[in-house]
Coordinates of C-alpha atoms and ligand atoms in Angstrom, one line a residue:
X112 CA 0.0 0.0 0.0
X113 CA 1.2 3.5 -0.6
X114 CA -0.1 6.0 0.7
X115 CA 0.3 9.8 -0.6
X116 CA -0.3 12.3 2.2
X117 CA 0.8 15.2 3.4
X118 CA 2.3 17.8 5.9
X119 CA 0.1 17.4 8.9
X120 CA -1.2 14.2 7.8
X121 CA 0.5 12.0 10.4
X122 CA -2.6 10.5 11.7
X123 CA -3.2 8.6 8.9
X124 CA 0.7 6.5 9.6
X125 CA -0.2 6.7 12.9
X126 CA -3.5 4.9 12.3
X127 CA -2.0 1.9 10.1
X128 CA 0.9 1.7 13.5
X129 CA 0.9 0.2 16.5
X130 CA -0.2 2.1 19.2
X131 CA 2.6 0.4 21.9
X132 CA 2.0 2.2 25.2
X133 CA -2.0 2.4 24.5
X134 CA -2.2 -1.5 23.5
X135 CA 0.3 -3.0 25.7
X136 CA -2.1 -1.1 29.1
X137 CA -5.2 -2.3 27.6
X138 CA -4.4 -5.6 27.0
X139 CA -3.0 -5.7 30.8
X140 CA -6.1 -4.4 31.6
X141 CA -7.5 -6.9 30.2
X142 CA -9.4 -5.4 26.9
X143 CA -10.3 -7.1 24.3
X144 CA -8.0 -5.8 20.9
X145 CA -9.8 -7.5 18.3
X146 CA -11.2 -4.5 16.4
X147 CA -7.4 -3.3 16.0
X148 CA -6.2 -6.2 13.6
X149 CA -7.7 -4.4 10.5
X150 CA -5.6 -1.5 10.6
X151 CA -2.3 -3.4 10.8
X152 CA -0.4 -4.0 8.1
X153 CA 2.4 -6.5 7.7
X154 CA 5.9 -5.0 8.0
X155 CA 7.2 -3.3 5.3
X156 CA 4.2 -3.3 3.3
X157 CA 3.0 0.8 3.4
X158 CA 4.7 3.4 2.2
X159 CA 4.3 6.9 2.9
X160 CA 5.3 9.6 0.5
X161 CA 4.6 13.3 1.1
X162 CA 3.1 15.3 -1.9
X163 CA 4.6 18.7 -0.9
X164 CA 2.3 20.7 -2.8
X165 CA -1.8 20.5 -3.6
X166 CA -1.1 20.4 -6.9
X167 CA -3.9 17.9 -8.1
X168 CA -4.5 14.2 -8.1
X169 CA -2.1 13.5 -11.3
X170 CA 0.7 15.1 -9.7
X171 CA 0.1 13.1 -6.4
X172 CA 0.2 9.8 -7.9
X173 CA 3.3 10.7 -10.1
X174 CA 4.6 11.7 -6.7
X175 CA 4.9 7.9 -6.2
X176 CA 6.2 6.8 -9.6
X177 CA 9.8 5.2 -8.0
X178 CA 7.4 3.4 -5.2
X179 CA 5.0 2.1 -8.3
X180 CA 7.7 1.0 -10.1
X181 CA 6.8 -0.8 -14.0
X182 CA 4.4 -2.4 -13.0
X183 CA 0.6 -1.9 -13.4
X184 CA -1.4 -0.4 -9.9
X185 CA -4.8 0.7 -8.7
X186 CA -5.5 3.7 -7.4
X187 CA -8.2 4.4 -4.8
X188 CA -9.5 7.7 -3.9
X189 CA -10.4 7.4 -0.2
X190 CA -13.1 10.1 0.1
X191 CA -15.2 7.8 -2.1
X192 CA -16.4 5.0 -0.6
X193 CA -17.5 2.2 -1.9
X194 CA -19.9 -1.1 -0.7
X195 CA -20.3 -4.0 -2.3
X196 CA -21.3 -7.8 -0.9
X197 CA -19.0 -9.3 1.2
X198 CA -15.6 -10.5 -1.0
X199 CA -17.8 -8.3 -3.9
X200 CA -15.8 -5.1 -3.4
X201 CA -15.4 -2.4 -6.0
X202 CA -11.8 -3.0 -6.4
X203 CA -12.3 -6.9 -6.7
X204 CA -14.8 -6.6 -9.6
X205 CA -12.5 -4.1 -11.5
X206 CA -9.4 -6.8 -10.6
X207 CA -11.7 -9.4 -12.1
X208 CA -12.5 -6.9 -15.2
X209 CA -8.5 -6.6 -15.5
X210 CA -7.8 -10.3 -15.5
X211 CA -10.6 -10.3 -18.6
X212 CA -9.4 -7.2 -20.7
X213 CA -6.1 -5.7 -19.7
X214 CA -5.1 -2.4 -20.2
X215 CA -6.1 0.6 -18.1
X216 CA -10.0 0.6 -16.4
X217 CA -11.6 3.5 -14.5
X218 CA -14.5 2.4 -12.0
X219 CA -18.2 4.2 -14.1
X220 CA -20.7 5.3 -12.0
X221 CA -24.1 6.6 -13.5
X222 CA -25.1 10.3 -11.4
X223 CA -27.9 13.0 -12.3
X224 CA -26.6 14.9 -15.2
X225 CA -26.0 18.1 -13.1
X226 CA -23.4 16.8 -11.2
X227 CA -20.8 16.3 -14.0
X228 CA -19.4 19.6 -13.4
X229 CA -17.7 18.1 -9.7
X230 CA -16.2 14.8 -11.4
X231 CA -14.4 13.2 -13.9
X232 CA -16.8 12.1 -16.8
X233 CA -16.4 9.2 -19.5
X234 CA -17.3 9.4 -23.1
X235 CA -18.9 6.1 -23.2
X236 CA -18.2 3.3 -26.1
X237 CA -19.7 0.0 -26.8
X238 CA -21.1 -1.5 -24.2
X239 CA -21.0 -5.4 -22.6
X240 CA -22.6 -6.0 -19.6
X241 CA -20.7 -4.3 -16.5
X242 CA -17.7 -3.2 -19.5
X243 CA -17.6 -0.3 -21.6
X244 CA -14.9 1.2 -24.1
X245 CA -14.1 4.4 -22.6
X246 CA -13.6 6.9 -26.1
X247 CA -12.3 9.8 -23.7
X248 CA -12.6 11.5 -20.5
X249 CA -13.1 14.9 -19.6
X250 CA -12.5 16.8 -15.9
X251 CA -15.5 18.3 -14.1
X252 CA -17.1 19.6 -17.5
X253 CA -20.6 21.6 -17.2
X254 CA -23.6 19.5 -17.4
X255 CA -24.6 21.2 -21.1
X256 CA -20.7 20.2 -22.0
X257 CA -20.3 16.6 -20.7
X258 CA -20.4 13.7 -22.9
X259 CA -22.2 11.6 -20.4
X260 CA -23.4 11.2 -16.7
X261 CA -21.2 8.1 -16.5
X262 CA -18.9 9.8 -13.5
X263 CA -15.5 8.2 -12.5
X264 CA -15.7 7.7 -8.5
X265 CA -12.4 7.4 -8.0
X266 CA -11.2 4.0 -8.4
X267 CA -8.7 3.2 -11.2
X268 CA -6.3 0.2 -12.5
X269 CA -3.7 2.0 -14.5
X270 CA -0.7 1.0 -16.6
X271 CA 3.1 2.1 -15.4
X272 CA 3.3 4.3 -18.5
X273 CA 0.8 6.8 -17.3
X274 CA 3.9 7.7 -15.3
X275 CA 5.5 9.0 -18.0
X276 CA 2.6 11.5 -19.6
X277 CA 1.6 12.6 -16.1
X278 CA 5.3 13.8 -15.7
X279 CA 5.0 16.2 -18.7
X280 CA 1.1 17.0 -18.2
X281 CA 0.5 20.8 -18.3
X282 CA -2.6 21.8 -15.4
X283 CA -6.0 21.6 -16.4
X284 CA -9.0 22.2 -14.5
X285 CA -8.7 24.1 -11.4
X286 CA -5.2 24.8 -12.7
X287 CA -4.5 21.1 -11.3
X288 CA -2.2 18.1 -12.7
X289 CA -5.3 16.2 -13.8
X290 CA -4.8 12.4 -13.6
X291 CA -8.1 12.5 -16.0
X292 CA -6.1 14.1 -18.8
X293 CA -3.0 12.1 -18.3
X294 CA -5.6 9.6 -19.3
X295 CA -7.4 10.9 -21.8
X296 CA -4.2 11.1 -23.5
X297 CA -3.6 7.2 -23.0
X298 CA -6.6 6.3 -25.0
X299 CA -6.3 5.0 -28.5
X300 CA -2.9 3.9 -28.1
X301 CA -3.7 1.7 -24.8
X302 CA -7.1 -0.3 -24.2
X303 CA -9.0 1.8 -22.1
X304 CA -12.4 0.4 -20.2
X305 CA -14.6 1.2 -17.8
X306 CA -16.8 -1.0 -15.1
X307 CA -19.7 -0.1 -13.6
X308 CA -19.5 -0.8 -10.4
X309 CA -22.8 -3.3 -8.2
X310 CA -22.5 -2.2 -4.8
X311 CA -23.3 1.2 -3.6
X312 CA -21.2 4.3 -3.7
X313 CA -21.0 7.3 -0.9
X314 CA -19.4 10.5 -1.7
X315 CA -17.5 11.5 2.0
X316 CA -16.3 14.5 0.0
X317 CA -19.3 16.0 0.9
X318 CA -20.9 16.5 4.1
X319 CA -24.1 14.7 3.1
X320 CA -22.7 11.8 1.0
X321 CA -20.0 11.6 4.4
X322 CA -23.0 11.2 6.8
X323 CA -25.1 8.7 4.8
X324 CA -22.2 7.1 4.7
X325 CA -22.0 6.9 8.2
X326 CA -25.0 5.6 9.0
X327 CA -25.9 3.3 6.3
X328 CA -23.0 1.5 7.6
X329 CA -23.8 1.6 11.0
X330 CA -27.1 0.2 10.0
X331 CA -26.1 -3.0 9.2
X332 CA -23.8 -3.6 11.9
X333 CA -25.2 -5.7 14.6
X334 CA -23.6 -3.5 17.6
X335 CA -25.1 -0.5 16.1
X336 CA -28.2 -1.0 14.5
X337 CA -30.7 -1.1 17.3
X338 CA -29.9 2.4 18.8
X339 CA -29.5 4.0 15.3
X340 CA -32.9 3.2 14.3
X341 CA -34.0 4.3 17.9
X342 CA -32.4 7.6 17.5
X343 CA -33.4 8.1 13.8
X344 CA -37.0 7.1 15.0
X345 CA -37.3 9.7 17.2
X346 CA -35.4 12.1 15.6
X347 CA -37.3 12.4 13.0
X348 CA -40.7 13.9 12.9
X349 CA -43.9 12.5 10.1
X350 CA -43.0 15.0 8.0
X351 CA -39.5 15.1 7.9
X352 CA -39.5 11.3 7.0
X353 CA -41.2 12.3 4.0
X354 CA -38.1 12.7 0.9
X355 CA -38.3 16.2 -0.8
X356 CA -35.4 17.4 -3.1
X357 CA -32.7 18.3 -2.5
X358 CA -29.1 20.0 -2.6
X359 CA -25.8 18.2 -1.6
X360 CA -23.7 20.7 0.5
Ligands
LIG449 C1 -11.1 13.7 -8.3 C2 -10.8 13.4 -9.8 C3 -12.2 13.3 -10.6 C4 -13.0 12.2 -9.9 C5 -13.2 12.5 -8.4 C6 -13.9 11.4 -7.7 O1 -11.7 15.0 -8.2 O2 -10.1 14.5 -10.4 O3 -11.9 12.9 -11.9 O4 -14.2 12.0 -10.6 O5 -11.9 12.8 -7.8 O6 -14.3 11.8 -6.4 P1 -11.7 15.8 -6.8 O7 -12.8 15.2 -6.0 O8 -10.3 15.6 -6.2 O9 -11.9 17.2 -7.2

């Protein structure tokens, strides 16, 4: 795993470390340290590299071209997040995509049509079941400008030469190093695909997608469930249980 982050980002190495003086009084207290094991990762196996300037998402993962090495890698935004089925995961049904076609896949996600203008967007090919040719791709265009609503929420299996264009890539929108255009300028001389994705898929870069997020997964844990639906229950009046539309903030 490689992680780019940056200057006061600690807590995220922190997070994936062991905690020695915490750990070593609770377990001599007795506690139990189950719900720890997730977040450790075998020695040697994450990587932390600093991007020292917010200078978009293509310049962070060319940031870690010397840890990628020539060899083909995923990339996974983590203010997306995405659910699928037990073993069913977003990145395991794009792995499985890869092992079919090859080449370089983006994760498609179908949003209302005025939304295009926060993402990146596909210009959608042929299309085979969960697959489609991705013709090009285009960052945050306006809703009357965007070849599709098919969005990509960050989730990506690229090849090692994207390295190479994203290290000459000029800034594009937002005056950012877009990993979109590195992309875009990929396609026709690389297979280029994209999966739509069967799980569900919660934007935590906003405040609303973060809190759905939150509690539709707190819904289906067993620990939580109960007093979640108690709270929401009373909570929520008659009226306000009824949906109206609505603006993302
Ligand atoms: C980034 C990418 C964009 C992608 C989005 C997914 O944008 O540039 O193509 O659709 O993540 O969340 P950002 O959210 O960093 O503006």
């Amino acid at each position: 795993m490689i992680f780019v982050t940056g200057r006061g980002k600690g807590a995220i190495e922190d997070y994936f470390d062991v905690a020695f003086e915490c750990e070593t009084f609770q377990r001599l207290r007795g506690k139990d340290l189950t719900a720890l094991e997730g977040t450790l990762l075998e020695p040697g196996k994450a990587i932390f590299i600093r991007q020292q300037e917010p200078l978009g998402l293509g310049h962070a993962i060319w940031c870690a071209r010397d840890a990628v090495g020539d060899e083909p890698f995923a990339v996974l935004l983590p203010d997306e997040l995405m659910k699928g089925a037990p073993g069913q995961g977003c990145m395991r049904q794009m792995v499985e995509a890869y092992g079919r076609v090859g080449g370089n896949l983006v994760c498609a996600l179908e949003i209302p049509m005025e939304q295009t203008v926060s993402y990146g967007v596909i210009d959608p090919g042929k299309r085979e079941g969960a697959l489609m040719e991705v013709k090009g791709l285009v960052e945050k265009p306006a809703a009357d400008a965007a070849p599709s609503n098919f969005i990509m929420p960050g989730r990506y299996i690229l090849q090692p030469d994207i390295m190479e264009v994203l290290a000459m890539q000029g800034r594009g929108s937002g005056g950012e190093i877009q990993l979109t255009d590195a992309m875009a300028a990929l396609i026709g001389k690389q297979s280029f695909h994209g999966v739509t994705f069967n799980g569900r898929r919660f934007d935590c870069g906003s405040k609303v997608g973060y809190i759905e997020a939150n509690l539709a997964l707190a819904l289906q844990r067993d620990d939580l469930s109960q007093s979640i639906r108690e709270f929401l229950f009373n909570e929520l009046t008659e009226e306000q249980l009824v949906p109206t539309d609505r603006n993302d903030v």
